[in-house]
PDB file of C-alpha atoms in Angstrom:
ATOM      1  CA  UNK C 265     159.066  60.739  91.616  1.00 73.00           C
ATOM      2  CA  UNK C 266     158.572  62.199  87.747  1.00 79.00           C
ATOM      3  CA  UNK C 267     160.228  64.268  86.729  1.00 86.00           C
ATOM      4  CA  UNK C 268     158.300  67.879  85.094  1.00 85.00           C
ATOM      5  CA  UNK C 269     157.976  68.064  81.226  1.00 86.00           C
ATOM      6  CA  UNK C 270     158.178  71.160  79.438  1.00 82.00           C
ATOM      7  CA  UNK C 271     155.837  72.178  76.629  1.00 82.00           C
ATOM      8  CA  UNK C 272     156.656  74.663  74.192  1.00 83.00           C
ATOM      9  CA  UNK C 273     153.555  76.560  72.651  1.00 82.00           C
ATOM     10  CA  UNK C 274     154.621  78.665  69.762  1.00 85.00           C
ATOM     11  CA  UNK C 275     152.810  81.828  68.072  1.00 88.00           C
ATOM     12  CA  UNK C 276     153.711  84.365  65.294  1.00 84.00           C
ATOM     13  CA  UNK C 277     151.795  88.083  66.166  1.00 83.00           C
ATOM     14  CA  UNK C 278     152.107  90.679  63.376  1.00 84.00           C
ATOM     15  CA  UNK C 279     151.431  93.706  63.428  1.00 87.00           C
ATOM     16  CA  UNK C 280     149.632  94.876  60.353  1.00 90.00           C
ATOM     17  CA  UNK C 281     148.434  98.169  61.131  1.00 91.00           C
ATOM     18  CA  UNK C 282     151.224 100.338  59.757  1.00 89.00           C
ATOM     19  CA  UNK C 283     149.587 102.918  57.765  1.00 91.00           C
ATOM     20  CA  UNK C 284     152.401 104.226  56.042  1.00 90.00           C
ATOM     21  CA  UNK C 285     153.889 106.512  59.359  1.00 87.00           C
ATOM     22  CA  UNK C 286     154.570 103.534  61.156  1.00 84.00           C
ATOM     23  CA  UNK C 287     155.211 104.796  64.824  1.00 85.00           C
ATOM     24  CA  UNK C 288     155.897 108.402  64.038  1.00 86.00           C
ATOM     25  CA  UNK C 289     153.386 109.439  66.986  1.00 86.00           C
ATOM     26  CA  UNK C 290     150.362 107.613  69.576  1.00 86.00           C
ATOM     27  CA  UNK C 291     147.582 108.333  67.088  1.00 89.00           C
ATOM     28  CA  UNK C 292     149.638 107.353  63.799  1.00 88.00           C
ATOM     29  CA  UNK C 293     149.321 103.783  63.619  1.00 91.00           C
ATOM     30  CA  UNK C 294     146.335 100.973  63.779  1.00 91.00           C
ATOM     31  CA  UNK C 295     146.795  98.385  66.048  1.00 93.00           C
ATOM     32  CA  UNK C 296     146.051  95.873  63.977  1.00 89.00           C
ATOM     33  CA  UNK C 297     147.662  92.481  64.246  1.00 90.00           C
ATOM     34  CA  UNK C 298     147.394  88.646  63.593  1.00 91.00           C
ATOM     35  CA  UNK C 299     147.996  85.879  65.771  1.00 91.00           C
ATOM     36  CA  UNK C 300     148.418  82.649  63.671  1.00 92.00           C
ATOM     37  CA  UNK C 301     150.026  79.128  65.098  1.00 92.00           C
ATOM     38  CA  UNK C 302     151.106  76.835  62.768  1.00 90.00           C
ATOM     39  CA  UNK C 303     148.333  75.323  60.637  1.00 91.00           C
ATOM     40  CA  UNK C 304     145.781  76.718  62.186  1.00 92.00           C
ATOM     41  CA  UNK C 305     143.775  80.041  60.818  1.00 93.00           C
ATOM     42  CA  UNK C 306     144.902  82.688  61.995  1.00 94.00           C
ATOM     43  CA  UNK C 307     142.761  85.572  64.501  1.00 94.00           C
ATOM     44  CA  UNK C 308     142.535  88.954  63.497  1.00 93.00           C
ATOM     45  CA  UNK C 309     143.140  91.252  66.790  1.00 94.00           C
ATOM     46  CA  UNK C 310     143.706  94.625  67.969  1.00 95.00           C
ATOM     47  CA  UNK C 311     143.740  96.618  71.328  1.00 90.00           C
ATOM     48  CA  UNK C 312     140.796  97.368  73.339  1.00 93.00           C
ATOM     49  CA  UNK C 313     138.961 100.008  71.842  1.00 93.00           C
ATOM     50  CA  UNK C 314     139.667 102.095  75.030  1.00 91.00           C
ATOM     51  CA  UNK C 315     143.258 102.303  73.677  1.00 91.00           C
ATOM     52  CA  UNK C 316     142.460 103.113  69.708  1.00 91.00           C
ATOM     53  CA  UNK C 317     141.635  99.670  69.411  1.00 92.00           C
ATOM     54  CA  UNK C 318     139.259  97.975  66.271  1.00 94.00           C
ATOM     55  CA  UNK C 319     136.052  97.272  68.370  1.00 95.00           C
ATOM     56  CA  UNK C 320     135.722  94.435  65.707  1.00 95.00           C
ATOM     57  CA  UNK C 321     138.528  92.616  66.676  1.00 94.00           C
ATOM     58  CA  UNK C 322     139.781  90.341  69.316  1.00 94.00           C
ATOM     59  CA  UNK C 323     142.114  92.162  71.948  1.00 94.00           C
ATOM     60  CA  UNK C 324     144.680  90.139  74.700  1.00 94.00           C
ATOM     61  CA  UNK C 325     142.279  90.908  77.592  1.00 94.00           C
ATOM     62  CA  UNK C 326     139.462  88.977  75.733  1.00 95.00           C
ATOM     63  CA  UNK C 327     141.624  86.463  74.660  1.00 96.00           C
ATOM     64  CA  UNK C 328     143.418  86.437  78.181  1.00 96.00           C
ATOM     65  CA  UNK C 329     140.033  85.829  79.732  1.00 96.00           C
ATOM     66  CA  UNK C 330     139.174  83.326  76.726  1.00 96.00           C
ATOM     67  CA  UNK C 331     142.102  81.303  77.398  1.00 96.00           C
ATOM     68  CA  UNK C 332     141.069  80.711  81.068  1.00 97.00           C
ATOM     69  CA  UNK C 333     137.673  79.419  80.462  1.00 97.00           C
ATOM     70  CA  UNK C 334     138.623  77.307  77.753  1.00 96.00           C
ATOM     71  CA  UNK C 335     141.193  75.726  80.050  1.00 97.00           C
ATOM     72  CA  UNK C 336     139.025  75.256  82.998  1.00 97.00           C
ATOM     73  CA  UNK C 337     136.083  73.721  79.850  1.00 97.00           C
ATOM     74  CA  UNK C 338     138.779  70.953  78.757  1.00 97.00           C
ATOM     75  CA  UNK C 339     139.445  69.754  82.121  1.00 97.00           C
ATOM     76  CA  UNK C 340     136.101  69.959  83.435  1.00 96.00           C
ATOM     77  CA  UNK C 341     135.320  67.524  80.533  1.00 97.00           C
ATOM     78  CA  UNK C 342     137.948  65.470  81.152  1.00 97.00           C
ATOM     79  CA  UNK C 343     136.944  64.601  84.346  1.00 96.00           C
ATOM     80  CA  UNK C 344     134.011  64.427  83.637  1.00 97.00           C
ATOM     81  CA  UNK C 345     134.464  61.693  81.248  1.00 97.00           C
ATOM     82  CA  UNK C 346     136.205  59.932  83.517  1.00 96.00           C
ATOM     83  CA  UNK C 347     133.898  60.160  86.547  1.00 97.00           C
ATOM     84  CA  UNK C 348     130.964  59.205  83.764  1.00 96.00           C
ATOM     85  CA  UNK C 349     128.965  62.578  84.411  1.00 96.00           C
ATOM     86  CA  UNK C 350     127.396  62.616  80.772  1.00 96.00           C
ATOM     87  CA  UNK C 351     127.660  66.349  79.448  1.00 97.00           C
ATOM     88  CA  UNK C 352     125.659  67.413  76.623  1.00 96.00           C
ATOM     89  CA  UNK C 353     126.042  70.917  76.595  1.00 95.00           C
ATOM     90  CA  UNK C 354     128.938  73.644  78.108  1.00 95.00           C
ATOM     91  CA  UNK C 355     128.291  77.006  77.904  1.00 95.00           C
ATOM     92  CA  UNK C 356     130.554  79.525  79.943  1.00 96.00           C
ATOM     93  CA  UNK C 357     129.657  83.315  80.418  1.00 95.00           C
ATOM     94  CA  UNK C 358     133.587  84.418  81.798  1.00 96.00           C
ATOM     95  CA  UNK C 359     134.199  88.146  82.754  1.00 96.00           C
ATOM     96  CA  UNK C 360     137.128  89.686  83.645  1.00 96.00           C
ATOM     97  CA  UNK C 361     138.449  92.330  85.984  1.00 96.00           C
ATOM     98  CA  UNK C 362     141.203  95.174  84.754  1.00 93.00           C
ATOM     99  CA  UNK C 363     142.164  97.633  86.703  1.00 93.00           C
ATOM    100  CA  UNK C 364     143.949 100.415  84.730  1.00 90.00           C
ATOM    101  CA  UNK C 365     146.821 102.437  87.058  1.00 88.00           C
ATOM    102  CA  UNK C 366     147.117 106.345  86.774  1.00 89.00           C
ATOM    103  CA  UNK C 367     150.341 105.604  85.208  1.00 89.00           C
ATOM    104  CA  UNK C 368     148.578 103.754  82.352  1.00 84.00           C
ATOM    105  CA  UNK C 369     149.882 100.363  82.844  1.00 87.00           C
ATOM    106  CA  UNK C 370     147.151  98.125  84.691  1.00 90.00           C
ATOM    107  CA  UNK C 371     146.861  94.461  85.499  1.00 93.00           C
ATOM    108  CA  UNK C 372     143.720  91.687  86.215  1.00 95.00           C
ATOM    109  CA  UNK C 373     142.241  91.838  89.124  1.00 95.00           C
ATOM    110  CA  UNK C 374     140.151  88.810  89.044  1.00 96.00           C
ATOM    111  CA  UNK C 375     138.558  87.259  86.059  1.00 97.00           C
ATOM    112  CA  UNK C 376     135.067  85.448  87.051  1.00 96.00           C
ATOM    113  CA  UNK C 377     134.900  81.605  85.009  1.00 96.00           C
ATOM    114  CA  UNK C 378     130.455  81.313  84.810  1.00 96.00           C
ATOM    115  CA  UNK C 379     129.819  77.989  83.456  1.00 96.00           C
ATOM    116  CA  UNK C 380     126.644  76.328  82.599  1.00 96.00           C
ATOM    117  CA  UNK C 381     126.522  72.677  82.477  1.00 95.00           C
ATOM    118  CA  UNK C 382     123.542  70.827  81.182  1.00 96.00           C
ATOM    119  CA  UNK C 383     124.428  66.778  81.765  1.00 96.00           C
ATOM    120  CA  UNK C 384     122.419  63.695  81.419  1.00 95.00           C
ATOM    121  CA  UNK C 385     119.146  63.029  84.266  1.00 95.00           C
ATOM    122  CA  UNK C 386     121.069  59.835  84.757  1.00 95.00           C
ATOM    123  CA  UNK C 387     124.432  62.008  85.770  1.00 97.00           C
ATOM    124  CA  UNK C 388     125.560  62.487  89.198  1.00 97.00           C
ATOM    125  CA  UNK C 389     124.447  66.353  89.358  1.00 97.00           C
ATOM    126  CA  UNK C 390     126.481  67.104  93.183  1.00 97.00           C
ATOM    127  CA  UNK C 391     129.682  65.475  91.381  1.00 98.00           C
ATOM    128  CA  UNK C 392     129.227  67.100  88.279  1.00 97.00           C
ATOM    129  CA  UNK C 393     129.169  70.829  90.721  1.00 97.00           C
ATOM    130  CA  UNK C 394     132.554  69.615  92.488  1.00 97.00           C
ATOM    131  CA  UNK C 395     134.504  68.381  89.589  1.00 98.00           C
ATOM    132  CA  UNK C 396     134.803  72.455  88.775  1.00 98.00           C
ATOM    133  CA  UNK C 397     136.688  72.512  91.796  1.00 97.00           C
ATOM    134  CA  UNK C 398     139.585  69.907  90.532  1.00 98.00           C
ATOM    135  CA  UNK C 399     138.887  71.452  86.764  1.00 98.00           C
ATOM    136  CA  UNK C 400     140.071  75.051  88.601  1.00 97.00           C
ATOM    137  CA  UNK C 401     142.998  73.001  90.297  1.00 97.00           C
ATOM    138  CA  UNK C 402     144.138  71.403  86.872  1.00 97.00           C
ATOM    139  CA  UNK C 403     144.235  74.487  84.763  1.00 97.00           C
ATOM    140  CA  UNK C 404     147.081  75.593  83.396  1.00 95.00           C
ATOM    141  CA  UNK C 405     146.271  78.600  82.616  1.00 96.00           C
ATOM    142  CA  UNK C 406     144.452  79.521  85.451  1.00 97.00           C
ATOM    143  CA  UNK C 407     147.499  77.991  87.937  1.00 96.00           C
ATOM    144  CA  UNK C 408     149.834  80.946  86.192  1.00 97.00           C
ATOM    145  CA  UNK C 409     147.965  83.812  86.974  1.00 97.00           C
ATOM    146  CA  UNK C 410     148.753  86.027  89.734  1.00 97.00           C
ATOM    147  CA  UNK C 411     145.278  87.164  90.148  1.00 97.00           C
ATOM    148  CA  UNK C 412     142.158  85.239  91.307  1.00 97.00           C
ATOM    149  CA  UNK C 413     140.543  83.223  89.484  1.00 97.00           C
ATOM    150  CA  UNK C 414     136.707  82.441  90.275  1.00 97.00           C
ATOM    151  CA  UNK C 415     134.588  80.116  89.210  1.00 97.00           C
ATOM    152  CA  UNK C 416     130.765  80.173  90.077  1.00 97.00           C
ATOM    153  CA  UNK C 417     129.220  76.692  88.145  1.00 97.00           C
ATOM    154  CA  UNK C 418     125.431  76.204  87.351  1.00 97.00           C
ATOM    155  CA  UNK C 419     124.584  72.738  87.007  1.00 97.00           C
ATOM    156  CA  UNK C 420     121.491  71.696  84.932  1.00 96.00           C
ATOM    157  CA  UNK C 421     119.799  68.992  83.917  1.00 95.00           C
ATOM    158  CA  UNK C 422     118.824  67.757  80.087  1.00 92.00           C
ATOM    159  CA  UNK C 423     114.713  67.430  80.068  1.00 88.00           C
ATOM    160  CA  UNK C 424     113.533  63.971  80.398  1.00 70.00           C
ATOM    161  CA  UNK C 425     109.996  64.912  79.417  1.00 51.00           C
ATOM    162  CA  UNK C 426     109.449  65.076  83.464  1.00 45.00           C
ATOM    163  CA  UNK C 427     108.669  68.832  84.662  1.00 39.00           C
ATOM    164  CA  UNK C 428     111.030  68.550  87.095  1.00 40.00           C
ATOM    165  CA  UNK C 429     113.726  67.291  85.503  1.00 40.00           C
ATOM    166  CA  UNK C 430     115.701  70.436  85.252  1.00 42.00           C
ATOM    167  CA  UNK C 431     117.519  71.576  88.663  1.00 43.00           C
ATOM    168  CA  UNK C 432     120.650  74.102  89.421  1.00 44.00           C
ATOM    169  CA  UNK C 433     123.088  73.096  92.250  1.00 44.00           C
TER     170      UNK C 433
END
């Protein structure tokens, strides 16, 4: 039996939206912030403009819901690589569910992964649908949540120059 190994995933957030009041009241600050890991640029953010948020910037529910298809995306190509289904193009479409309480807190409900997979006419097109199903089983991300998380695949394939190369399963 192995034994689990821990990974540590480290981020700085700073909040840069004092405006000179800091948190005197609600409606006297920005919520402006940056999330930066090291060497890596760092992403300008904010809350959901619902909640005095910058509409122009990235808030956690996006990311939240960004970090879940990305997951299920790298191990959908990984096994896809390894079962030889030839992807050429990934293209996911994710949308997710938040239900805000009367109290003002709130939590996901269920955040909907919407993939579209265009792979090689010589790749397996049934195994390329399934291997979402042990992608969803893999992720990380997805395995912490304590919501649902959905996935609902279109498989597609490149044009050979054949009109009927191009099929959805």
């Amino acid at each position: 039996m192995t034994k689990a190994k821990p990974h540590l995933y480290r981020v700085e957030v700073t909040w840069t939206g004092n405006t000179g009041q800091g948190t005197q009241s609600y409606s006297a600050y920005d919520r402006a912030h940056t999330i930066t890991a090291a060497d890596k640029p760092a992403i300008a953010a904010s809350a959901d403009p619902v909640f005095r948020g910058d509409k122009t910037k990235y808030n956690p529910e996006e990311l939240l819901v960004a970090s879940l298809s990305s997951c299920h995306m790298l191990w959908y190509l990984h096994l896809c690589a390894e079962a030889q289904v030839i992807v050429t193009r990934y293209v996911d479409y994710p949308i997710g569910t938040m239900m805000e309480s009367v109290e003002g807190g709130g939590q996901f409900s269920k955040v909907l992964l919407r993939p579209i997979v265009t792979i090689t006419p010589e790749s397996d097109s049934v195994l390329a649908a399934q291997l979402h199903e042990q992608a969803h089983q893999k992720c990380f991300i997805a395995n912490s949540m304590n919501f649902p998380v959905q996935c609902e695949p279109s498989v597609q394939l490149e044009p050979d120059g054949s009109p009927n190369s191009s099929g959805s399963s």
